[in-house]
Short mmCIF file of C-alpha atoms and ligand atoms in Angstrom, two decimals:
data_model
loop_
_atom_site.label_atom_id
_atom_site.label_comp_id
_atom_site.label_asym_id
_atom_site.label_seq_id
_atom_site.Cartn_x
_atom_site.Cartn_y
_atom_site.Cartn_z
CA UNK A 1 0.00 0.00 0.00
CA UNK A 2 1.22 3.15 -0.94
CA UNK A 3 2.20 5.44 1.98
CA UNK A 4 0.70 9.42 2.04
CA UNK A 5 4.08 11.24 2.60
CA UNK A 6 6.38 13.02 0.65
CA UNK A 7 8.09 16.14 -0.47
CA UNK A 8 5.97 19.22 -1.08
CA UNK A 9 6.94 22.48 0.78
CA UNK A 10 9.47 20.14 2.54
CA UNK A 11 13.70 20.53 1.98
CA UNK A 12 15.28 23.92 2.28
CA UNK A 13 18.23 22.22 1.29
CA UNK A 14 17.27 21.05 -2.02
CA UNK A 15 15.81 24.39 -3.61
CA UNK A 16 16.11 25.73 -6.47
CA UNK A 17 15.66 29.05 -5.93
CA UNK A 18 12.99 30.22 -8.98
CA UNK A 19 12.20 33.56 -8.91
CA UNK A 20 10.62 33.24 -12.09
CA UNK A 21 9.68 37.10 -12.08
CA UNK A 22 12.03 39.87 -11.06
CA UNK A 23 10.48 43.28 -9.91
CA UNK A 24 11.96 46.27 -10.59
CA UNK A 25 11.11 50.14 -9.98
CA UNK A 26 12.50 52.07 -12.92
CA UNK A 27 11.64 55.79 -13.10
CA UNK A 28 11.56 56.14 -9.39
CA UNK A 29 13.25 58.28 -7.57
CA UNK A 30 14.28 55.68 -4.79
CA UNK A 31 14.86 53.15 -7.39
CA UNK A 32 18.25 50.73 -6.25
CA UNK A 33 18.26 52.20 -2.70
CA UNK A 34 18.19 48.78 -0.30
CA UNK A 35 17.99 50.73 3.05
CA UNK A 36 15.47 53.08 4.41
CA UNK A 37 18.50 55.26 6.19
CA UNK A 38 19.28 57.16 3.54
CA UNK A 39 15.79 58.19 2.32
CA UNK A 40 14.49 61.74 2.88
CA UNK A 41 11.03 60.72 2.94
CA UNK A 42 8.48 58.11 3.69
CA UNK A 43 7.80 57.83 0.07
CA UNK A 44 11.41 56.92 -0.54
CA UNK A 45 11.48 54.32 2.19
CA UNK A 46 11.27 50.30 2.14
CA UNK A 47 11.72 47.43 3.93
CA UNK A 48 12.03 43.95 2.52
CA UNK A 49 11.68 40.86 4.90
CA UNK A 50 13.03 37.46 3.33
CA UNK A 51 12.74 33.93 4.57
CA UNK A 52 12.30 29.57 3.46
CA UNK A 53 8.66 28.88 3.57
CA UNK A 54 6.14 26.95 1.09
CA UNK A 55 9.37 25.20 0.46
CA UNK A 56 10.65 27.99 -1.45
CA UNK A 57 12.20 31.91 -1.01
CA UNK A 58 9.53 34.46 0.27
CA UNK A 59 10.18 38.08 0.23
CA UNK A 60 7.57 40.73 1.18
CA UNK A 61 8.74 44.31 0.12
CA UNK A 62 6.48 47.08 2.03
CA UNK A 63 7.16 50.78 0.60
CA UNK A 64 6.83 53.79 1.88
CA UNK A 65 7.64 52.67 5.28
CA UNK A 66 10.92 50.97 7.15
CA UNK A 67 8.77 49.48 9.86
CA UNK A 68 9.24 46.20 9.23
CA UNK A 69 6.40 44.52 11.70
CA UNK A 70 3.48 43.94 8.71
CA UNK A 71 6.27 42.10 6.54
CA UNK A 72 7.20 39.75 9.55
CA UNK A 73 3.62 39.56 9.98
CA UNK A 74 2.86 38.05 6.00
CA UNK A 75 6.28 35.66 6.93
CA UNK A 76 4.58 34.50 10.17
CA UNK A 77 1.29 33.92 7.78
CA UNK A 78 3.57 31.99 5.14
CA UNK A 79 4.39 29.69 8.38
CA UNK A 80 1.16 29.35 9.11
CA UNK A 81 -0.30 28.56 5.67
CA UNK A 82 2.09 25.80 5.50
CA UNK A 83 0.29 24.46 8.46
CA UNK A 84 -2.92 24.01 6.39
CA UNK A 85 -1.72 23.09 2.80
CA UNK A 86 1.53 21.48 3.21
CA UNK A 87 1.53 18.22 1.45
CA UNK A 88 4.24 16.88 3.91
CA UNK A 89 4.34 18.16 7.17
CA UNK A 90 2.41 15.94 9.62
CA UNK A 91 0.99 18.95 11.88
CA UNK A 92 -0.72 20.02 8.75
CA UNK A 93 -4.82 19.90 7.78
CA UNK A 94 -3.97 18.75 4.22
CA UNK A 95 -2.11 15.97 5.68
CA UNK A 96 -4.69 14.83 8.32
CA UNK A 97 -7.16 14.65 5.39
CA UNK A 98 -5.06 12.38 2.94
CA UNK A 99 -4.00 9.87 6.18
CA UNK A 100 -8.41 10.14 7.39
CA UNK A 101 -9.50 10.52 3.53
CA UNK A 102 -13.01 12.60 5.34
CA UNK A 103 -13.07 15.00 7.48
CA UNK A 104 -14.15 18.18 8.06
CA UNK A 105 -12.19 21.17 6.84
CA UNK A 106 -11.22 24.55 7.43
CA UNK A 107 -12.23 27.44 5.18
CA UNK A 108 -8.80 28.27 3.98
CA UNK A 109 -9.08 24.40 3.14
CA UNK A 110 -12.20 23.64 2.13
CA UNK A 111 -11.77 27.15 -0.65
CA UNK A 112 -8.78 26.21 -1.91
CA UNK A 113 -10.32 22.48 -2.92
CA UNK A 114 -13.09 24.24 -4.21
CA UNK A 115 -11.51 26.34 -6.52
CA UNK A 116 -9.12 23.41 -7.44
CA UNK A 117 -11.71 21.25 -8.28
CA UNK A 118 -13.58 23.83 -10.23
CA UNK A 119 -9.87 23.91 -12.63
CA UNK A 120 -9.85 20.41 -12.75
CA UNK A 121 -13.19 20.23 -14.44
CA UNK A 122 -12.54 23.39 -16.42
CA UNK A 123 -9.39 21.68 -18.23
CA UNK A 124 -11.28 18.25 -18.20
CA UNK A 125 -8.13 16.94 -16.16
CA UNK A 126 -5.83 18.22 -17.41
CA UNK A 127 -5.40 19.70 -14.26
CA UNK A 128 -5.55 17.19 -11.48
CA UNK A 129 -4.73 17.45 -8.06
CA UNK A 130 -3.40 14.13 -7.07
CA UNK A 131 -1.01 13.93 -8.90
CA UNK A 132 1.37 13.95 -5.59
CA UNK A 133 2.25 10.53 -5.64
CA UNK A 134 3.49 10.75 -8.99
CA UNK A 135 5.50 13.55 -8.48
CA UNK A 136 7.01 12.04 -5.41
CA UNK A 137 8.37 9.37 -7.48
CA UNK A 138 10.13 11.56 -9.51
CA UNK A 139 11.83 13.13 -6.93
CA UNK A 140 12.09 16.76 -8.37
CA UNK A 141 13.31 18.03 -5.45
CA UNK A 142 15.79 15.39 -4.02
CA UNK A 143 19.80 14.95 -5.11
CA UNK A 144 18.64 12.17 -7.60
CA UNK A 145 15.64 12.48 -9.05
CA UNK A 146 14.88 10.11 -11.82
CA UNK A 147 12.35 8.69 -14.20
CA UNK A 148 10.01 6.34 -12.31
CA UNK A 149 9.97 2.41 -13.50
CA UNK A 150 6.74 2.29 -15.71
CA UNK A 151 5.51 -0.50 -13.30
CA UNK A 152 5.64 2.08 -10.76
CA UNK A 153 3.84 4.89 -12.97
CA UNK A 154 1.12 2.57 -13.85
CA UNK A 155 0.12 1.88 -10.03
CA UNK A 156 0.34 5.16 -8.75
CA UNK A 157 -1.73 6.24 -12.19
CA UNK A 158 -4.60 4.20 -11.34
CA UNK A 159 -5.33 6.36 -7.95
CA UNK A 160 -4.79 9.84 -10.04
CA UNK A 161 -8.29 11.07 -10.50
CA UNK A 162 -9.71 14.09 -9.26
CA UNK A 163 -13.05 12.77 -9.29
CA UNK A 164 -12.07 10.98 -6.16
CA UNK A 165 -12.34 13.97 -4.25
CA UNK A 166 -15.62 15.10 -3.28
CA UNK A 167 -16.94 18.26 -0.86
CA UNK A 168 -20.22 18.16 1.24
CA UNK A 169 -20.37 21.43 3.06
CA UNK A 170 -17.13 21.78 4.83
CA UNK A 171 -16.83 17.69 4.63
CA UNK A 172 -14.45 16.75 2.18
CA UNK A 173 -14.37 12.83 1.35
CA UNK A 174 -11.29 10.81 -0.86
CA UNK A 175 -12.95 7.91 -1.88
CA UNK A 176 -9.79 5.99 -2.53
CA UNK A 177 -8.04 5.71 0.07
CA UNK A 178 -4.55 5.60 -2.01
CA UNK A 179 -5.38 8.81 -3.72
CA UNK A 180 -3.31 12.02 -2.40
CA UNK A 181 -4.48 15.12 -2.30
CA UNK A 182 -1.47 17.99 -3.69
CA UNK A 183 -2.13 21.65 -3.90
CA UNK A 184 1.23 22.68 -4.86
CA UNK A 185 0.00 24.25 -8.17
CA UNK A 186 -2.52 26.52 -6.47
CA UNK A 187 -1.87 26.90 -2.53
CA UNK A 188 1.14 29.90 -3.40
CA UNK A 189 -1.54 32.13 -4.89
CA UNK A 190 -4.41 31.50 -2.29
CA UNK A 191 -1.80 32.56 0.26
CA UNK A 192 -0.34 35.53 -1.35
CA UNK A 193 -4.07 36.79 -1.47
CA UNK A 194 -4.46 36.19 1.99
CA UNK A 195 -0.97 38.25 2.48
CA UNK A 196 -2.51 40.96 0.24
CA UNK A 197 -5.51 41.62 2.02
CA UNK A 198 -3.86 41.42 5.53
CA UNK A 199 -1.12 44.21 3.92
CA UNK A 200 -4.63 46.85 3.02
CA UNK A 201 -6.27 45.62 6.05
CA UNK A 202 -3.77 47.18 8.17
CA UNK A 203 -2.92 50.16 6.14
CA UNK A 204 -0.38 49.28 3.42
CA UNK A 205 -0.81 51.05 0.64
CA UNK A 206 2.47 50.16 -1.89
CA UNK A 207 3.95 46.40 -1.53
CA UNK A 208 5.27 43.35 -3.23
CA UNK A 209 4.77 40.12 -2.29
CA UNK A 210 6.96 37.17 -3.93
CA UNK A 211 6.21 33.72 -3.14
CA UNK A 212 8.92 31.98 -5.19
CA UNK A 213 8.18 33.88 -7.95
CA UNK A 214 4.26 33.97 -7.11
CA UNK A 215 4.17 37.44 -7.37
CA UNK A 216 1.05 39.95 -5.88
CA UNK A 217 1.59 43.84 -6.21
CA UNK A 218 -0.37 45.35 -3.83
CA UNK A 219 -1.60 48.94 -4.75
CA UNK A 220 0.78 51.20 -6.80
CA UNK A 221 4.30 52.41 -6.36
CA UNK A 222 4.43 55.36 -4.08
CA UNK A 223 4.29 57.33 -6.56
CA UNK A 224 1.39 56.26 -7.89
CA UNK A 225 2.12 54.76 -11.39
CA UNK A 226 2.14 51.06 -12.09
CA UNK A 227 4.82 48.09 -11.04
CA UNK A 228 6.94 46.41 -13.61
CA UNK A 229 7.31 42.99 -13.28
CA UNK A 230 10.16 41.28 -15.47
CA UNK A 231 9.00 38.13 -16.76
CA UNK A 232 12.09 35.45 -16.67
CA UNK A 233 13.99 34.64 -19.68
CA UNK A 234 13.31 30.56 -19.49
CA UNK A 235 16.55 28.71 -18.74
CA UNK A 236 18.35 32.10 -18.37
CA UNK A 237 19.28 34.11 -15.00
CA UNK A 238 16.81 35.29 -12.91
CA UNK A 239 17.88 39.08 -13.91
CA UNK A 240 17.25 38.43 -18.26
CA UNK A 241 13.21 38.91 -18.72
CA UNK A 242 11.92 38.30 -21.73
CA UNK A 243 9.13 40.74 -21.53
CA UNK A 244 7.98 42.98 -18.82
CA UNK A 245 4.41 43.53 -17.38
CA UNK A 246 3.31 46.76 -15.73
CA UNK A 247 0.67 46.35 -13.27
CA UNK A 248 -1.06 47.71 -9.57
CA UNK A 249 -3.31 45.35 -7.55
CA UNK A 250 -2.52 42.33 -9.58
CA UNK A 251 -1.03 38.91 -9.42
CA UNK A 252 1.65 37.96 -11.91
CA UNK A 253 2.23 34.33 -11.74
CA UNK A 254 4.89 31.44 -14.02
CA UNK A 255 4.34 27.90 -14.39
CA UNK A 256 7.62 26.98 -16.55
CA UNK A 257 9.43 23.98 -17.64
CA UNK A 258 12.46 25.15 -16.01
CA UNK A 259 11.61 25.55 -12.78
CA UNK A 260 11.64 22.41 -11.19
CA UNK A 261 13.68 19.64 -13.75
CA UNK A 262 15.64 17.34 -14.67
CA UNK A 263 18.01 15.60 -17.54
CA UNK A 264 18.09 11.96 -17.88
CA UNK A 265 19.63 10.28 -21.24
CA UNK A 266 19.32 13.64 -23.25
CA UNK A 267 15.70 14.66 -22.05
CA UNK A 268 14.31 17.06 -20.09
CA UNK A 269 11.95 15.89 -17.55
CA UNK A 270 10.14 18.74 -15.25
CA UNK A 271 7.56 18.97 -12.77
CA UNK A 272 4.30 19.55 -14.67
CA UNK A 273 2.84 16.13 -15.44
CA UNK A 274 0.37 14.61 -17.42
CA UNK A 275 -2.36 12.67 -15.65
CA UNK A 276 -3.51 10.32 -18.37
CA UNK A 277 0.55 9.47 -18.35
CA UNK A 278 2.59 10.09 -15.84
CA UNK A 279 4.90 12.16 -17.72
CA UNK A 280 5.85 15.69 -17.90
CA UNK A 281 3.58 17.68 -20.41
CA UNK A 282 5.30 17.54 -24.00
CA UNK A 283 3.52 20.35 -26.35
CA UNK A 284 6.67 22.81 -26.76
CA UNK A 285 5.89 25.21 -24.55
CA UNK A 286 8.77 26.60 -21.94
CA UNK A 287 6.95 29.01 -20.04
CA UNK A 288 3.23 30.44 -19.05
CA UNK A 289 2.42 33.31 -17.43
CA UNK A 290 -0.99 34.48 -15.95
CA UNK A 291 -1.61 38.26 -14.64
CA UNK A 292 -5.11 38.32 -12.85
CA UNK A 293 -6.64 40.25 -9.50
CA UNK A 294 -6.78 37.02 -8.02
CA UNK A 295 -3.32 35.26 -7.22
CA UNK A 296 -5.20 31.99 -6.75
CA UNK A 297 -6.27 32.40 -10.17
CA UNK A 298 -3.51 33.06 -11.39
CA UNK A 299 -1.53 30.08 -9.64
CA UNK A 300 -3.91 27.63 -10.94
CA UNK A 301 -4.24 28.84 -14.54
CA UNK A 302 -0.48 28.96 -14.95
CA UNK A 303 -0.38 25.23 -14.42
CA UNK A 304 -3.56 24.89 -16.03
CA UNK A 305 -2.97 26.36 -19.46
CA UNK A 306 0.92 24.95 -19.36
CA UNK A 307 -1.37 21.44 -18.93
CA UNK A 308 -3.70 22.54 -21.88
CA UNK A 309 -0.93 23.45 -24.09
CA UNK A 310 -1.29 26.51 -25.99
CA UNK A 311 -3.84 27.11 -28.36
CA UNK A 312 -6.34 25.44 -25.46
CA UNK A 313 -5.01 27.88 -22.62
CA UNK A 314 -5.15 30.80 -24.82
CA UNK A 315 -8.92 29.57 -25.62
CA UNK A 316 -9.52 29.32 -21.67
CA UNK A 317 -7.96 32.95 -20.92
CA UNK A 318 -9.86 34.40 -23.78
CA UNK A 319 -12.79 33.24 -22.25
CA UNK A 320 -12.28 34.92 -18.77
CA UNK A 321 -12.89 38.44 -17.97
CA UNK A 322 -9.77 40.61 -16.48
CA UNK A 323 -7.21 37.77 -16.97
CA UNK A 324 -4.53 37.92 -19.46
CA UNK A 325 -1.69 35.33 -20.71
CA UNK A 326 1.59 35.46 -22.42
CA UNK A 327 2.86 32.11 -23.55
CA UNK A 328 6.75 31.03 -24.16
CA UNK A 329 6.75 28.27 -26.79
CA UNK A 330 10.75 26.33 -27.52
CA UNK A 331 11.29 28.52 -30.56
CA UNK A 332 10.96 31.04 -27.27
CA UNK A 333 8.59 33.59 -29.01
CA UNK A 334 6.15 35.14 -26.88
CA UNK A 335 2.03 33.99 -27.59
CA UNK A 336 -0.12 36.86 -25.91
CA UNK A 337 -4.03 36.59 -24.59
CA UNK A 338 -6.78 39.18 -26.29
CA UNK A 339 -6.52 43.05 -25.05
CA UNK A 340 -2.36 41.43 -22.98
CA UNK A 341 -0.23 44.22 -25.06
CA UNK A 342 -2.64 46.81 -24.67
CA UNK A 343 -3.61 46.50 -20.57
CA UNK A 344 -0.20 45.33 -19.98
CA UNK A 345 2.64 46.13 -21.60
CA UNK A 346 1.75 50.32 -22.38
P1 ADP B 1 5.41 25.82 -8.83
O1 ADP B 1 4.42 25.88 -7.70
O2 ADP B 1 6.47 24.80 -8.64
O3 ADP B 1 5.93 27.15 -9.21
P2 ADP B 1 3.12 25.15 -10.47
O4 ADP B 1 2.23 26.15 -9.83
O5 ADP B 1 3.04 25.07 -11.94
O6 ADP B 1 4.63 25.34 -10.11
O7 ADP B 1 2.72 23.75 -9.84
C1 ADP B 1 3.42 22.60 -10.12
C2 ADP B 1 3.18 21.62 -9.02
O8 ADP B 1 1.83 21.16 -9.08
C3 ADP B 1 4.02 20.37 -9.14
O9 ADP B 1 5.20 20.48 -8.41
C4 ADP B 1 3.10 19.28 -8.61
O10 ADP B 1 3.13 19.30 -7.20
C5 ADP B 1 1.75 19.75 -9.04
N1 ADP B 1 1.35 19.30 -10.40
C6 ADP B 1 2.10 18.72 -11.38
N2 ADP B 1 1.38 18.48 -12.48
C7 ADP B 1 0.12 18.94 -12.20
C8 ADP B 1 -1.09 18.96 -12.94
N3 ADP B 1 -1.19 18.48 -14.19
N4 ADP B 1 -2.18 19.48 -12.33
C9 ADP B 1 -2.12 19.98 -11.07
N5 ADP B 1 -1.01 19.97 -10.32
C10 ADP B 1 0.11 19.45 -10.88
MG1 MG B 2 0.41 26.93 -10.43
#
C-alpha cells in the first residue's frame, strides 16, 4: 500500500531558488536604494523581509515605510499557511485529510479544494490534483531524481483522479483511500491573497509580495504609477526577462518547464505532469504566465494552461474576464491573450 508522505513544501536544502519574475522600480526616484536610512522621505522608504517557507524563497517588500512589523507579519502567515496546505508536514490539515480521507475542513481548506476542483473540471483533467504521488516518485526536489519504472507509474496512475475527491459542506471525502491530495499548483496564490488583504487591512498602501516567484503587487508604487514585473527569460538568470508587465493590484504568476527539472539520457523531464501518463507535459511550450486580481487564479491557470498546451489555454484565458496570458513556446517567441499588449505592456 502506498504510503501518504512526501516532499511538497518540505527541503530547504534542495531548492532551487525560482524567482521566475524579477520586480523592478525604474523611473523612481528611490529606485536601487536597499535601506530606508538614507531616504528623505516616507515615500522613498522600504523594507524587505526574506525567509524559506512553502518550500521555497519568500520576500515581502512594504514601501513607503521601514517598519518592518506587517512584513514579519505576512512571513509569520507563510508559516502558518504551511500548516494548512503542506503536502508533507504531519501537523498540517492537508495531511490529516489524505492519512483520514473525510473530514471536516477549514475554510482556507475547504476554498482552496473548491476552486481546485472547479480547474480540474474546467481543463477536463488536465489539471488534477493528485497527482502527488506521482511527483514524489520523480523526486524533483531530491539529489537524484529520476524517471520512475513504468511499473511504478502505472500503479500510482490508477489512484490519479480528481473525481475521487468530493466536498459536502465543509466535509471533504477521498474515496480511494490511495489517492493524495497535492495543492502545490494553487496553494502559493491563495496565500499571497491572503498576504494581500492582511497588507490593506492594516494600512499598506504600496507592496510586493513574492512567493517563489508567485508574485502579488499590492496597490501602486508610491508614486502612484504602475509596477513592472520582469517576466524570466526561461533557462536564463533570474535578472534576463523576456518581456515585462506593468501592473497595480494584480497577481503575476509562471508555471515553466524550467523551474523544477531534470536531464536523464538527453531529455528534459520537469515537474508539470500529465495525468492520463505520468509524464511531464510535452507540447513545446517553456513558459506560461498568468496576470489576474486574483493570485489563486492566477496560480492555478499557470499550471492549467501549461497542462492545456497553448492554443487550449489561450482559448480558456480568452474566455475569462480581467485575466490575461503570455505564452513562451521552444522557438521562445512570446504567444499573448486578447486586449495582454494593450492592458499590460503600455
Ligand atoms: P510551482 O508551484 O512549482 O511554481 P506550479 O504552480 O506550476 O509550479 O505547480 C506545479 C506543481 O503542481 C508540481 O510540483 C506538482 O506538485 C503539481 N502538479 C504537477 N502536475 C500537475 C497537474 N497536471 N495538475 C495539477 N497539479 C500538478
Ligand atoms: Mg500553479
Amino acid at each position: 500500500m502506498a504510503t501518504k508522505t512526501k516532499n511538497c513544501w518540505k527541503t530547504a536544502e534542495k531548492l532551487t531558488i525560482c524567482a521566475v519574475l524579477v520586480i523592478y522600480l525604474t523611473g523612481c526616484s528611490f529606485a536601487g536604494i536597499s535601506g530606508s536610512q538614507s531616504a528623505s522621505s516616507d515615500a522613498e522608504k522600504k523594507v524587505t523581509k526574506s525567509d524559506f517557507a512553502l518550500d521555497t524563497v519568500v520576500s515581502v517588500t512594504l514601501y513607503g515605510t521601514d517598519d518592518p512589523t506587517l512584513a514579519e507579519g505576512c512571513l509569520d502567515l507563510c508559516h502558518k499557511y504551511e500548516l494548512v496546505f503542506s503536502r508533507t508536514d504531519s501537523e498540517s490539515e492537508l495531511y490529516a485529510l489524505n492519512e483520514q480521507n473525510s473530514m471536516t475542513v477549514s475554510d482556507d481548506l475547504l476554498s482552496v479544494i473548491t476552486t481546485a476542483l472547479h480547474y480540474c473540471e474546467v481543463s477536463n483533467g488536465a489539471f488534477d490534483i493528485t497527482l502527488g504521488e506521482i511527483s514524489d516518485m520523480y523526486g524533483f526536489t531530491s539529489d537524484s531524481p529520476s524517471v520512475p519504472p513504468q511499473d511504478k507509474l502505472d500503479a500510482a496512475l490508477a489512484h490519479v483522479g480528481y473525481q475521487h475527491i468530493h466536498v459536502d459542506g465543509h466535509t471533504v471525502t477521498i474515496d480511494d483511500p490511495e489517492t493524495v491530495v497535492d495543492l502545490g499548483a494553487i496553494a502559493k496564490g491563495y496565500i499571497a491573497d491572503r498576504l494581500a488583504d492582511y497588507l490593506k487591512e492594516n494600512g499598506q498602501q504600496s507592496a510586493v509580495i513574492d512567493l517563489g516567484g508567485n508574485v502579488y503587487c499590492v496597490g501602486t508604487k508610491p508614486d502612484g504609477s504602475d509596477y513592472n514585473v520582469g517576466i524570466q527569460y526561461p533557462f536564463e538568470d533570474t535578472s534576463k526577462t523576456i518581456t515585462t508587465v506593468h501592473v497595480s493590484n494584480m497577481s503575476v504568476v509562471t508555471s515553466g518547464i524550467y523551474e523544477r527539472s531534470f536531464e536523464q539520457d538527453g531529455v528534459l523531464y520537469h515537474h508539470i505532469l500529465n495525468p492520463q501518463t505520468g509524464y511531464p507535459y510535452d507540447n513545446g511550450l517553456l513558459a506560461v504566465s498568468i496576470v489576474s486580481e486574483k493570485s489563486v487564479d492566477g496560480d492555478a491557470l499557470s499550471t492549467t494552461c501549461f497542462a492545456l498546451g497553448l492554443d487550449g489555454g489561450l482559448a480558456l484565458i480568452n474566455s475569462l474576464d480581467g485575466i490575461y496570458a503570455v505564452f513562451v513556446t521552444d522557438d521562445y517567441q512570446l504567444h499573448y491573450s486578447d486586449g495582454f499588449q494593450a492592458a499590460l505592456e503600455q
